[in-house]
């Protein structure tokens, strides 16, 4: 059996395979890799192969759309999850197939690329299942570690089946993440999102560092589909935002739980961002469950105190903070939906309602264009964000911060990565197309401003870039 790496989620469906880009505008395809099979989902993340090595990335892909553990979204996959390590020249160093025991979904099988042992080369961590006959079984699940240079297994440890007696939707919510505490790497494995939640931290020698359990009846917020790494208090010990709980990585201490007595639900979006005027950290959240609680969109300060709130009701399903305002002022977006579905054809939403705010004050804004299905990306390196989206007709387009179209990247593709990927100015876009082609798009005229360079070098930008294979963390990079 083969296997491999970490990534970000991409659903590629319902468009003509391999159609040529219509008008690439300001962007140029700088890398093209044929995977050799159709792609319905793809996740990707940068991988460090050594201190002096050129950039590389891992791709996790499958012909099926993402398989969700909720029974009303779960479907039987027809394909297996496959992995490929690709360098900046487009060379595929190795490929692996995880086989029928691994359900191809990000909550069943998260990936994380991380240099835990400090040798300058990332390891790849993921949840494997050694029992191919029982893809929903728990006894065969392992935390597996791969050598990123070869794809060979270098370690296996039992995966904690903490929520095995709960519903399928609750039992298969798995996470792998990591950060640093005073320079020492800390790996974290976790289970649960909606009821009981469990986190385990590991030292570089894979001995336990700490463990934390948040019981189902504990006061305060549940988890999130996003788990950004932060250092809100600036003490050199990074934290994980576990929903609206801030948990430091050194000893697993909870620094705060925002709105502990007012909110018991699950926040779909949790995104740290900075106030450019003061440099202070803030926390943006969009709330999905606990429908009686309001507001549904909230910004907190670095200690968990509420700064502003908006929207009194509804299921908030997507959102981000991006540098779209003049001078890089942060703008926040939130999407409220009526219903959501998923299956072999991908994810669908109904009753979509868009909200845009001044992220510092909560004042409502009208950008003059739709922000639905957009992600922030700084393709030209000026320190301000452009937006990439999949349009209603299935094309991938890039617009500037005022909604002007800059490029059409072709039909059927979806964004697998939007970050500093190659040694080129600006951020790049990795787009996966249904026919199995991966293309990296870059702006050949890009020049990195001082603001962009500071952002790209920021330790939290780098820490969260590693998380692109864990849920919705692709949105997080706009806040750094």
Short mmCIF file of C-alpha atoms in Angstrom, two decimals:
data_model
loop_
_atom_site.label_atom_id
_atom_site.label_comp_id
_atom_site.label_asym_id
_atom_site.label_seq_id
_atom_site.Cartn_x
_atom_site.Cartn_y
_atom_site.Cartn_z
CA UNK A 1 0.00 0.00 0.00
CA UNK A 2 1.22 3.51 -0.75
CA UNK A 3 0.53 6.82 0.84
CA UNK A 4 1.59 10.49 1.20
CA UNK A 5 1.19 14.05 2.46
CA UNK A 6 -0.62 17.27 3.41
CA UNK A 7 -2.59 19.84 1.42
CA UNK A 8 -5.51 22.21 0.98
CA UNK A 9 -8.93 21.25 -0.18
CA UNK A 10 -10.06 21.64 -3.74
CA UNK A 11 -13.22 20.30 -5.32
CA UNK A 12 -12.90 19.89 -9.07
CA UNK A 13 -16.12 19.04 -10.79
CA UNK A 14 -18.75 19.85 -13.41
CA UNK A 15 -16.63 21.49 -16.07
CA UNK A 16 -15.04 20.48 -19.31
CA UNK A 17 -11.78 18.69 -18.61
CA UNK A 18 -8.59 20.33 -19.75
CA UNK A 19 -10.14 23.35 -21.44
CA UNK A 20 -7.55 25.94 -22.36
CA UNK A 21 -7.42 29.15 -20.33
CA UNK A 22 -9.54 31.87 -21.92
CA UNK A 23 -7.56 34.97 -21.02
CA UNK A 24 -4.71 34.57 -18.57
CA UNK A 25 -4.37 38.34 -18.32
CA UNK A 26 -1.68 39.35 -15.85
CA UNK A 27 -0.86 35.77 -14.83
CA UNK A 28 1.35 33.15 -16.46
CA UNK A 29 1.50 29.39 -16.01
CA UNK A 30 5.00 28.78 -14.60
CA UNK A 31 4.61 25.08 -13.79
CA UNK A 32 2.45 22.31 -15.24
CA UNK A 33 2.28 18.74 -13.94
CA UNK A 34 0.02 15.97 -15.33
CA UNK A 35 -1.03 13.65 -12.51
CA UNK A 36 -2.16 10.97 -14.93
CA UNK A 37 -5.67 10.52 -13.58
CA UNK A 38 -8.82 12.55 -13.19
CA UNK A 39 -9.13 14.83 -10.17
CA UNK A 40 -12.29 15.48 -8.18
CA UNK A 41 -10.52 16.66 -5.04
CA UNK A 42 -7.00 17.89 -4.43
CA UNK A 43 -5.18 19.25 -1.42
CA UNK A 44 -1.66 20.69 -1.52
CA UNK A 45 0.96 22.22 0.77
CA UNK A 46 4.55 23.46 0.52
CA UNK A 47 7.17 20.97 1.73
CA UNK A 48 10.71 21.70 2.87
CA UNK A 49 13.16 19.08 1.58
CA UNK A 50 16.26 20.55 3.20
CA UNK A 51 17.73 23.92 4.10
CA UNK A 52 19.34 24.38 0.67
CA UNK A 53 16.68 22.63 -1.42
CA UNK A 54 14.40 24.41 -3.86
CA UNK A 55 10.67 24.64 -3.05
CA UNK A 56 8.49 21.56 -3.34
CA UNK A 57 4.90 20.70 -2.57
CA UNK A 58 2.77 17.69 -1.80
CA UNK A 59 -0.47 16.98 -3.60
CA UNK A 60 -3.22 14.66 -2.32
CA UNK A 61 -5.84 13.88 -4.89
CA UNK A 62 -8.65 11.55 -5.90
CA UNK A 63 -11.14 11.25 -8.76
CA UNK A 64 -14.03 11.66 -6.30
CA UNK A 65 -15.13 14.85 -4.61
CA UNK A 66 -14.33 15.23 -0.92
CA UNK A 67 -16.15 12.63 1.20
CA UNK A 68 -17.69 14.09 4.36
CA UNK A 69 -18.42 11.92 7.44
CA UNK A 70 -21.92 13.37 8.01
CA UNK A 71 -24.31 10.64 6.88
CA UNK A 72 -26.36 13.07 4.76
CA UNK A 73 -23.21 14.00 2.80
CA UNK A 74 -21.27 10.73 2.88
CA UNK A 75 -21.10 8.67 -0.32
CA UNK A 76 -19.16 5.58 -1.37
CA UNK A 77 -15.98 6.68 -3.18
CA UNK A 78 -15.03 5.05 -6.45
CA UNK A 79 -11.34 5.93 -6.27
CA UNK A 80 -8.50 5.84 -3.75
CA UNK A 81 -6.54 8.73 -2.29
CA UNK A 82 -3.26 9.27 -4.14
CA UNK A 83 -0.21 11.36 -3.29
CA UNK A 84 2.62 12.99 -5.21
CA UNK A 85 5.66 15.01 -4.15
CA UNK A 86 6.51 17.63 -6.80
CA UNK A 87 9.44 20.04 -6.92
CA UNK A 88 9.75 23.53 -8.41
CA UNK A 89 10.89 22.08 -11.73
CA UNK A 90 7.74 19.98 -12.02
CA UNK A 91 9.56 16.73 -11.27
CA UNK A 92 7.47 14.13 -9.45
CA UNK A 93 9.81 12.60 -6.86
CA UNK A 94 7.44 9.89 -5.69
CA UNK A 95 3.80 8.76 -5.84
CA UNK A 96 1.80 6.70 -3.39
CA UNK A 97 -1.68 5.24 -3.26
CA UNK A 98 -3.32 4.90 0.16
CA UNK A 99 -5.61 2.09 -0.91
CA UNK A 100 -9.20 1.24 -0.07
CA UNK A 101 -8.79 1.46 3.70
CA UNK A 102 -8.49 5.26 3.65
CA UNK A 103 -11.68 7.23 2.98
CA UNK A 104 -10.73 10.16 0.68
CA UNK A 105 -11.90 13.03 2.85
CA UNK A 106 -9.98 15.64 4.84
CA UNK A 107 -11.64 14.73 8.16
CA UNK A 108 -11.01 11.01 7.72
CA UNK A 109 -7.43 11.56 6.54
CA UNK A 110 -5.75 14.88 7.41
CA UNK A 111 -2.14 15.52 6.35
CA UNK A 112 0.52 17.75 7.86
CA UNK A 113 4.09 18.47 6.66
CA UNK A 114 6.29 19.54 9.57
CA UNK A 115 9.94 19.46 10.63
CA UNK A 116 9.38 18.06 14.11
CA UNK A 117 12.90 16.63 14.55
CA UNK A 118 14.63 19.87 13.46
CA UNK A 119 16.84 18.38 10.75
CA UNK A 120 15.78 20.93 8.11
CA UNK A 121 13.54 18.50 6.20
CA UNK A 122 9.81 18.11 6.74
CA UNK A 123 8.22 14.85 7.74
CA UNK A 124 4.73 14.07 6.49
CA UNK A 125 2.15 13.06 9.09
CA UNK A 126 -1.28 11.64 8.28
CA UNK A 127 -4.01 9.30 9.55
CA UNK A 128 -3.66 5.94 7.85
CA UNK A 129 -5.88 2.87 8.12
CA UNK A 130 -4.05 -0.45 7.94
CA UNK A 131 -7.30 -2.45 7.76
CA UNK A 132 -8.27 -2.15 4.09
CA UNK A 133 -11.34 -4.37 4.63
CA UNK A 134 -12.88 -1.96 7.14
CA UNK A 135 -12.51 1.66 5.96
CA UNK A 136 -14.74 2.90 8.80
CA UNK A 137 -13.00 0.83 11.47
CA UNK A 138 -10.97 2.41 14.26
CA UNK A 139 -8.63 -0.39 15.33
CA UNK A 140 -6.51 -0.14 12.17
CA UNK A 141 -6.01 3.63 12.31
CA UNK A 142 -2.50 4.94 12.83
CA UNK A 143 -0.69 8.24 12.95
CA UNK A 144 1.84 7.59 10.20
CA UNK A 145 5.05 9.47 9.43
CA UNK A 146 6.72 9.56 6.02
CA UNK A 147 10.14 10.73 4.91
CA UNK A 148 9.20 13.62 2.61
CA UNK A 149 12.22 12.96 0.37
CA UNK A 150 11.34 9.33 -0.38
CA UNK A 151 7.72 8.77 0.70
CA UNK A 152 8.85 5.85 2.88
CA UNK A 153 7.20 5.17 6.23
CA UNK A 154 9.43 6.04 9.21
CA UNK A 155 6.99 5.54 12.07
CA UNK A 156 3.49 4.48 13.10
CA UNK A 157 1.56 5.08 16.32
CA UNK A 158 -2.02 4.14 17.29
CA UNK A 159 -4.48 6.90 16.44
CA UNK A 160 -6.62 7.79 19.48
CA UNK A 161 -10.21 6.64 18.78
CA UNK A 162 -11.60 9.08 21.32
CA UNK A 163 -15.07 9.50 19.80
CA UNK A 164 -15.58 6.04 18.30
CA UNK A 165 -18.91 5.58 20.12
CA UNK A 166 -20.41 8.79 18.73
CA UNK A 167 -22.20 9.35 15.43
CA UNK A 168 -20.16 8.94 12.24
CA UNK A 169 -20.07 12.71 11.74
CA UNK A 170 -18.52 13.15 15.18
CA UNK A 171 -16.30 10.08 15.21
CA UNK A 172 -14.27 10.97 12.10
CA UNK A 173 -13.23 14.58 12.79
CA UNK A 174 -9.45 14.22 12.85
CA UNK A 175 -6.78 16.93 12.89
CA UNK A 176 -2.98 17.11 12.73
CA UNK A 177 -1.23 20.43 13.30
CA UNK A 178 1.85 21.89 14.91
CA UNK A 179 3.81 24.94 15.93
CA UNK A 180 6.61 26.06 18.20
CA UNK A 181 7.04 26.83 21.89
CA UNK A 182 10.14 28.97 22.47
CA UNK A 183 11.71 27.51 19.34
CA UNK A 184 10.91 23.85 20.06
CA UNK A 185 8.63 22.10 17.60
CA UNK A 186 5.36 20.68 18.97
CA UNK A 187 3.16 18.25 17.01
CA UNK A 188 -0.55 18.10 17.92
CA UNK A 189 -3.08 15.43 17.04
CA UNK A 190 -6.76 16.03 17.76
CA UNK A 191 -10.21 14.50 17.47
CA UNK A 192 -13.69 16.01 17.62
CA UNK A 193 -15.44 19.20 16.58
CA UNK A 194 -19.03 19.27 17.83
CA UNK A 195 -19.18 17.43 21.19
CA UNK A 196 -16.22 16.08 23.19
CA UNK A 197 -12.84 17.22 21.85
CA UNK A 198 -9.39 15.80 22.54
CA UNK A 199 -5.89 17.15 21.85
CA UNK A 200 -2.55 15.37 22.30
CA UNK A 201 0.86 17.07 21.94
CA UNK A 202 4.07 15.26 21.02
CA UNK A 203 7.77 16.02 21.50
CA UNK A 204 10.31 15.54 18.69
CA UNK A 205 11.00 11.97 19.94
CA UNK A 206 7.24 11.25 19.76
CA UNK A 207 6.82 10.97 23.52
CA UNK A 208 3.72 12.69 24.95
CA UNK A 209 4.14 16.35 25.90
CA UNK A 210 0.60 17.12 27.13
CA UNK A 211 -2.99 16.06 26.63
CA UNK A 212 -6.19 18.07 26.91
CA UNK A 213 -9.84 16.96 26.87
CA UNK A 214 -12.80 19.30 26.47
CA UNK A 215 -15.89 17.40 27.58
CA UNK A 216 -19.14 17.56 25.61
CA UNK A 217 -20.83 19.42 28.46
CA UNK A 218 -17.99 21.88 29.04
CA UNK A 219 -19.01 25.55 28.83
CA UNK A 220 -17.82 27.61 25.88
CA UNK A 221 -17.44 27.10 22.16
CA UNK A 222 -16.90 23.84 20.34
CA UNK A 223 -14.22 23.38 17.67
CA UNK A 224 -13.96 24.67 14.12
CA UNK A 225 -13.08 23.43 10.65
CA UNK A 226 -10.11 25.81 10.90
CA UNK A 227 -7.28 25.52 13.44
CA UNK A 228 -4.93 28.48 12.83
CA UNK A 229 -1.65 28.84 14.68
CA UNK A 230 -1.21 32.18 16.46
CA UNK A 231 0.94 34.00 19.00
CA UNK A 232 -1.59 36.57 20.15
CA UNK A 233 0.31 37.55 23.30
CA UNK A 234 3.71 37.69 21.58
CA UNK A 235 5.48 35.57 24.21
CA UNK A 236 7.21 33.23 21.73
CA UNK A 237 4.89 30.35 22.59
CA UNK A 238 2.52 29.76 19.70
CA UNK A 239 -1.11 28.89 20.29
CA UNK A 240 -3.72 26.95 18.37
CA UNK A 241 -7.13 28.56 17.98
CA UNK A 242 -9.35 25.59 18.73
CA UNK A 243 -12.58 27.23 17.71
CA UNK A 244 -12.83 30.30 19.93
CA UNK A 245 -10.52 28.73 22.52
CA UNK A 246 -6.89 29.84 22.57
CA UNK A 247 -4.67 26.94 23.69
CA UNK A 248 -0.92 27.50 24.06
CA UNK A 249 1.34 24.76 22.71
CA UNK A 250 3.91 24.57 25.52
CA UNK A 251 1.73 22.92 28.19
CA UNK A 252 -1.74 22.87 26.63
CA UNK A 253 -3.09 25.63 28.88
CA UNK A 254 -6.25 27.38 27.73
CA UNK A 255 -5.46 31.12 27.68
CA UNK A 256 -9.06 32.13 27.00
CA UNK A 257 -12.36 30.94 25.62
CA UNK A 258 -14.11 33.87 23.97
CA UNK A 259 -17.76 34.38 24.95
CA UNK A 260 -17.52 31.34 27.24
CA UNK A 261 -20.90 31.95 28.87
CA UNK A 262 -22.68 33.19 25.73
CA UNK A 263 -21.77 30.66 23.03
CA UNK A 264 -21.77 26.84 23.07
CA UNK A 265 -21.64 26.25 19.33
CA UNK A 266 -19.24 25.62 16.49
CA UNK A 267 -17.55 28.46 14.59
CA UNK A 268 -17.07 27.75 10.92
CA UNK A 269 -14.40 30.45 10.51
CA UNK A 270 -11.68 31.39 13.03
CA UNK A 271 -9.06 33.78 11.65
CA UNK A 272 -6.43 35.84 13.50
CA UNK A 273 -5.51 39.14 11.83
CA UNK A 274 -3.63 42.30 12.70
CA UNK A 275 -4.61 45.93 13.06
CA UNK A 276 -2.11 47.66 10.72
CA UNK A 277 -2.31 50.86 12.76
CA UNK A 278 -1.19 49.27 16.04
CA UNK A 279 0.21 45.86 15.09
CA UNK A 280 -2.15 44.28 17.63
CA UNK A 281 -3.74 40.90 16.95
CA UNK A 282 -7.49 40.43 16.63
CA UNK A 283 -9.64 37.33 16.07
CA UNK A 284 -12.43 37.09 13.47
CA UNK A 285 -15.07 34.37 13.84
CA UNK A 286 -18.19 33.28 11.91
CA UNK A 287 -20.58 31.04 13.82
CA UNK A 288 -22.43 28.03 12.43
CA UNK A 289 -24.33 26.26 15.22
CA UNK A 290 -26.06 27.21 18.52
CA UNK A 291 -28.70 29.20 16.60
CA UNK A 292 -30.03 31.01 19.69
CA UNK A 293 -26.70 32.72 20.28
CA UNK A 294 -26.02 36.12 18.77
CA UNK A 295 -24.17 37.83 17.21
CA UNK A 296 -23.13 35.38 14.48
CA UNK A 297 -20.08 37.34 13.27
CA UNK A 298 -17.69 38.54 15.97
CA UNK A 299 -14.25 40.11 16.35
CA UNK A 300 -12.34 39.65 19.62
CA UNK A 301 -9.13 41.21 20.89
CA UNK A 302 -5.99 39.22 21.72
CA UNK A 303 -7.39 38.35 25.18
CA UNK A 304 -10.76 37.13 23.96
CA UNK A 305 -12.75 40.28 24.73
CA UNK A 306 -15.44 41.17 22.22
CA UNK A 307 -14.61 44.18 20.00
CA UNK A 308 -17.69 44.12 17.77
CA UNK A 309 -20.43 41.79 16.59
CA UNK A 310 -22.92 41.72 13.73
CA UNK A 311 -25.69 39.57 12.20
CA UNK A 312 -28.23 38.25 14.70
CA UNK A 313 -29.21 34.95 13.12
CA UNK A 314 -28.30 32.27 10.65
CA UNK A 315 -25.75 29.62 9.69
CA UNK A 316 -22.50 31.40 8.78
CA UNK A 317 -20.64 29.08 6.44
CA UNK A 318 -17.61 30.84 4.98
CA UNK A 319 -15.55 33.97 5.55
CA UNK A 320 -12.14 35.62 5.58
CA UNK A 321 -10.21 38.78 6.45
CA UNK A 322 -8.13 40.30 3.66
CA UNK A 323 -6.11 43.44 3.00
CA UNK A 324 -8.54 45.02 0.57
CA UNK A 325 -8.87 48.52 2.01
CA UNK A 326 -6.72 51.54 1.21
CA UNK A 327 -3.30 51.21 2.79
CA UNK A 328 -3.96 47.56 3.49
CA UNK A 329 -6.91 48.14 5.83
CA UNK A 330 -8.48 44.77 6.74
CA UNK A 331 -11.87 43.90 5.26
CA UNK A 332 -13.93 40.96 6.56
CA UNK A 333 -16.36 38.82 4.58
CA UNK A 334 -19.00 36.37 5.84
CA UNK A 335 -21.48 34.14 4.01
CA UNK A 336 -24.82 33.08 5.51
CA UNK A 337 -26.56 30.09 3.94
CA UNK A 338 -29.97 28.49 4.13
CA UNK A 339 -28.81 24.91 3.51
CA UNK A 340 -25.77 22.93 2.42
CA UNK A 341 -25.32 19.62 0.67
CA UNK A 342 -22.49 17.48 -0.68
CA UNK A 343 -22.05 14.29 -2.64
CA UNK A 344 -20.34 12.90 -5.74
CA UNK A 345 -20.97 16.19 -7.56
CA UNK A 346 -19.29 18.31 -4.88
CA UNK A 347 -20.68 20.86 -2.43
CA UNK A 348 -23.79 22.95 -2.97
CA UNK A 349 -25.31 25.82 -0.97
CA UNK A 350 -28.69 27.55 -1.08
CA UNK A 351 -30.00 30.80 0.37
CA UNK A 352 -26.62 32.55 0.12
CA UNK A 353 -26.42 36.00 1.72
CA UNK A 354 -23.18 38.00 1.69
CA UNK A 355 -21.86 40.37 4.37
CA UNK A 356 -18.79 42.61 4.19
CA UNK A 357 -17.38 44.66 7.07
CA UNK A 358 -14.60 47.00 8.07
CA UNK A 359 -12.77 44.36 10.11
CA UNK A 360 -11.62 46.87 12.74
CA UNK A 361 -14.94 48.60 13.44
CA UNK A 362 -17.68 46.27 12.21
CA UNK A 363 -19.11 48.95 9.90
CA UNK A 364 -20.86 47.38 6.92
CA UNK A 365 -19.24 47.88 3.52
CA UNK A 366 -20.39 47.54 -0.08
CA UNK A 367 -17.50 46.52 -2.31
CA UNK A 368 -19.65 46.68 -5.43
CA UNK A 369 -19.08 43.04 -6.37
CA UNK A 370 -19.81 39.57 -5.03
CA UNK A 371 -17.35 37.99 -2.59
CA UNK A 372 -19.01 34.56 -2.65
CA UNK A 373 -16.55 31.68 -3.24
CA UNK A 374 -13.54 34.02 -3.16
CA UNK A 375 -10.15 33.61 -1.49
CA UNK A 376 -7.57 36.35 -0.90
CA UNK A 377 -4.17 36.14 -2.63
CA UNK A 378 -1.43 38.73 -3.24
CA UNK A 379 -0.32 37.79 -6.75
CA UNK A 380 1.54 41.05 -7.53
CA UNK A 381 3.36 41.34 -4.18
CA UNK A 382 2.18 44.87 -3.36
CA UNK A 383 0.94 43.91 0.10
CA UNK A 384 -2.73 44.20 -0.90
CA UNK A 385 -4.92 41.27 -1.83
CA UNK A 386 -6.43 40.21 -5.08
CA UNK A 387 -9.25 37.64 -5.04
CA UNK A 388 -9.51 34.27 -6.77
CA UNK A 389 -12.86 32.57 -7.24
CA UNK A 390 -14.74 29.89 -9.12
CA UNK A 391 -17.50 31.54 -11.13
CA UNK A 392 -21.04 30.29 -11.71
CA UNK A 393 -20.01 28.95 -15.15
CA UNK A 394 -17.13 26.93 -13.64
CA UNK A 395 -14.21 29.16 -14.59
CA UNK A 396 -11.46 30.26 -12.23
CA UNK A 397 -10.98 34.02 -12.31
CA UNK A 398 -8.71 36.46 -10.51
CA UNK A 399 -9.88 40.01 -9.76
CA UNK A 400 -8.25 43.00 -8.15
CA UNK A 401 -9.50 44.37 -4.83
CA UNK A 402 -12.13 46.47 -6.63
CA UNK A 403 -13.60 43.53 -8.56
CA UNK A 404 -11.90 44.14 -11.92
CA UNK A 405 -11.09 40.87 -13.67
CA UNK A 406 -7.36 40.34 -14.08
CA UNK A 407 -7.26 36.80 -15.43
CA UNK A 408 -9.39 33.84 -16.47
CA UNK A 409 -7.56 30.61 -15.64
CA UNK A 410 -9.85 28.25 -17.49
CA UNK A 411 -12.86 26.07 -16.84
CA UNK A 412 -13.24 23.34 -14.27
CA UNK A 413 -10.28 24.14 -12.04
CA UNK A 414 -10.35 24.86 -8.34
CA UNK A 415 -7.78 26.42 -6.04
CA UNK A 416 -5.54 23.95 -4.22
CA UNK A 417 -3.08 26.55 -2.90
CA UNK A 418 -2.91 30.34 -2.72
CA UNK A 419 0.33 31.29 -1.00
CA UNK A 420 4.05 31.93 -1.43
CA UNK A 421 4.88 28.62 -3.10
CA UNK A 422 7.88 29.26 -5.39
CA UNK A 423 10.94 31.51 -5.20
CA UNK A 424 9.13 34.19 -7.17
CA UNK A 425 7.72 37.59 -6.15
CA UNK A 426 4.15 37.64 -4.92
CA UNK A 427 1.98 34.67 -4.02
CA UNK A 428 1.19 31.93 -6.51
CA UNK A 429 -1.94 29.93 -7.29
CA UNK A 430 -1.94 26.16 -7.65
CA UNK A 431 -5.02 25.16 -9.67
CA UNK A 432 -6.12 21.55 -10.13
CA UNK A 433 -8.09 20.75 -13.28
CA UNK A 434 -10.48 17.78 -13.75
CA UNK A 435 -8.27 16.06 -16.32
CA UNK A 436 -5.55 15.73 -13.67
CA UNK A 437 -3.39 18.70 -14.70
CA UNK A 438 -1.88 20.87 -11.96
CA UNK A 439 -0.82 24.39 -12.96
CA UNK A 440 0.98 26.99 -10.89
CA UNK A 441 0.07 30.54 -11.91
CA UNK A 442 2.22 33.58 -11.12
CA UNK A 443 2.35 37.26 -12.03
CA UNK A 444 5.55 37.80 -14.11
CA UNK A 445 5.43 41.53 -13.28
CA UNK A 446 5.16 40.99 -9.52
CA UNK A 447 7.49 42.88 -7.18
CA UNK A 448 7.46 42.26 -3.45
CA UNK A 449 6.87 45.41 -1.43
CA UNK A 450 8.31 45.81 2.06
CA UNK A 451 4.88 44.99 3.48
CA UNK A 452 4.64 41.81 1.42
CA UNK A 453 8.16 40.69 2.35
CA UNK A 454 7.42 41.23 6.04
CA UNK A 455 4.25 39.17 5.69
CA UNK A 456 5.88 36.30 3.80
CA UNK A 457 8.70 36.09 6.37
CA UNK A 458 6.41 36.30 9.38
CA UNK A 459 6.63 33.08 11.43
CA UNK A 460 2.83 32.86 11.67
CA UNK A 461 2.43 33.13 7.89
CA UNK A 462 4.87 30.24 7.56
CA UNK A 463 3.20 28.27 10.35
CA UNK A 464 -0.25 28.57 8.81
CA UNK A 465 1.00 27.83 5.30
CA UNK A 466 1.84 24.37 6.68
CA UNK A 467 -1.82 23.92 7.66
CA UNK A 468 -3.22 24.11 4.15
CA UNK A 469 -4.14 20.43 4.21
CA UNK A 470 -6.23 20.68 7.36
CA UNK A 471 -9.74 21.80 6.65
CA UNK A 472 -10.53 25.35 5.64
CA UNK A 473 -7.17 26.84 6.62
CA UNK A 474 -6.62 28.15 3.09
CA UNK A 475 -8.70 31.15 4.20
CA UNK A 476 -6.39 31.94 7.12
CA UNK A 477 -3.43 33.28 5.16
CA UNK A 478 -5.28 36.50 4.29
CA UNK A 479 -5.08 37.56 7.92
CA UNK A 480 -1.28 37.49 8.13
#
